[in-house]
Short mmCIF file of C-alpha atoms in Angstrom, two decimals:
data_model
loop_
_atom_site.label_atom_id
_atom_site.label_comp_id
_atom_site.label_asym_id
_atom_site.label_seq_id
_atom_site.Cartn_x
_atom_site.Cartn_y
_atom_site.Cartn_z
CA UNK A 8 91.15 105.58 125.08
CA UNK A 9 88.62 106.04 127.80
CA UNK A 10 91.64 108.11 129.64
CA UNK A 11 91.04 110.50 126.66
CA UNK A 12 87.65 110.86 127.02
CA UNK A 13 87.83 111.38 130.59
CA UNK A 14 90.17 114.38 130.37
CA UNK A 15 88.03 115.97 127.81
CA UNK A 16 85.06 115.44 129.78
CA UNK A 17 86.75 117.06 132.49
CA UNK A 18 88.04 119.89 130.33
CA UNK A 19 84.37 120.53 129.33
CA UNK A 20 82.85 120.35 132.23
CA UNK A 21 85.38 121.50 135.13
CA UNK A 22 87.36 125.23 135.05
CA UNK A 23 90.61 123.94 134.04
CA UNK A 24 93.40 126.24 132.94
CA UNK A 25 94.02 126.73 129.56
CA UNK A 26 97.71 124.90 129.06
CA UNK A 27 95.95 121.65 130.31
CA UNK A 28 93.15 122.29 127.91
CA UNK A 29 95.76 122.30 125.08
CA UNK A 30 97.69 119.72 126.29
CA UNK A 31 94.72 117.42 126.34
CA UNK A 32 93.47 118.66 122.57
CA UNK A 33 97.05 118.08 121.41
CA UNK A 34 96.89 114.31 122.79
CA UNK A 35 93.81 114.21 121.55
CA UNK A 36 94.82 115.00 118.02
CA UNK A 37 98.19 113.05 118.70
CA UNK A 38 95.91 109.78 119.77
CA UNK A 39 93.38 110.27 116.45
CA UNK A 40 96.97 110.60 114.27
CA UNK A 41 98.22 107.48 115.42
CA UNK A 42 95.37 105.14 115.54
CA UNK A 43 94.46 106.42 111.89
CA UNK A 44 98.24 105.42 111.24
CA UNK A 45 97.59 101.69 112.95
CA UNK A 46 94.15 101.24 110.92
CA UNK A 47 95.82 102.10 107.45
CA UNK A 48 98.61 99.53 108.46
CA UNK A 49 96.10 97.06 109.78
CA UNK A 50 94.22 97.22 106.26
CA UNK A 51 97.55 97.27 104.32
CA UNK A 52 98.20 94.19 106.23
CA UNK A 53 94.88 92.26 105.80
CA UNK A 54 95.19 93.10 102.11
CA UNK A 55 98.55 91.61 101.84
CA UNK A 56 97.88 88.73 103.90
CA UNK A 57 94.44 87.63 101.53
CA UNK A 58 96.61 88.24 98.78
CA UNK A 59 99.19 85.64 99.75
CA UNK A 60 99.63 82.11 98.39
CA UNK A 61 102.15 80.24 100.22
CA UNK A 62 104.88 78.42 97.84
CA UNK A 63 105.10 74.51 99.15
CA UNK A 64 107.49 72.90 97.28
CA UNK A 65 106.46 69.17 95.79
CA UNK A 66 109.06 67.46 97.70
CA UNK A 67 107.40 68.90 101.03
CA UNK A 68 103.76 67.21 100.08
CA UNK A 69 102.90 63.85 101.14
CA UNK A 70 102.97 61.23 97.82
CA UNK A 71 99.46 60.73 98.40
CA UNK A 72 98.16 64.58 96.90
CA UNK A 73 97.56 64.03 92.90
CA UNK A 74 98.71 66.44 90.66
CA UNK A 75 95.26 68.14 90.33
CA UNK A 76 95.22 68.47 94.42
CA UNK A 77 99.01 70.04 93.99
CA UNK A 78 97.71 72.45 90.91
CA UNK A 79 101.44 71.91 89.52
CA UNK A 80 99.28 71.73 86.23
CA UNK A 81 97.33 74.81 86.81
CA UNK A 82 97.48 78.33 85.26
CA UNK A 83 96.47 79.91 88.10
CA UNK A 84 99.29 78.64 89.96
CA UNK A 85 101.86 79.44 87.56
CA UNK A 86 100.12 83.33 87.46
CA UNK A 87 100.39 83.08 91.55
CA UNK A 88 104.26 82.49 91.46
CA UNK A 89 104.74 84.86 88.96
CA UNK A 90 102.95 87.68 90.89
CA UNK A 91 105.02 86.56 94.18
CA UNK A 92 108.11 87.09 91.78
CA UNK A 93 107.19 90.53 91.06
CA UNK A 94 106.00 91.67 94.65
#
């Protein structure tokens, strides 16, 4: 990003041949497109991460947990399991 800005500044302040200006403009455009795509993927990953609820089998949990702590009887847990199956 810093090199891209430096190339742009040089193109504006120094007499540079047209092919270098075109190449730098294409590089800037490509960089913006890739950055936008990366940000979209990052946003999507964050959304999925917040929506994800890991399923922990009861056998894995210590016996000191009560049913309410585990959420075995919770309607919300059943709904979350259904959503995981759908996705």
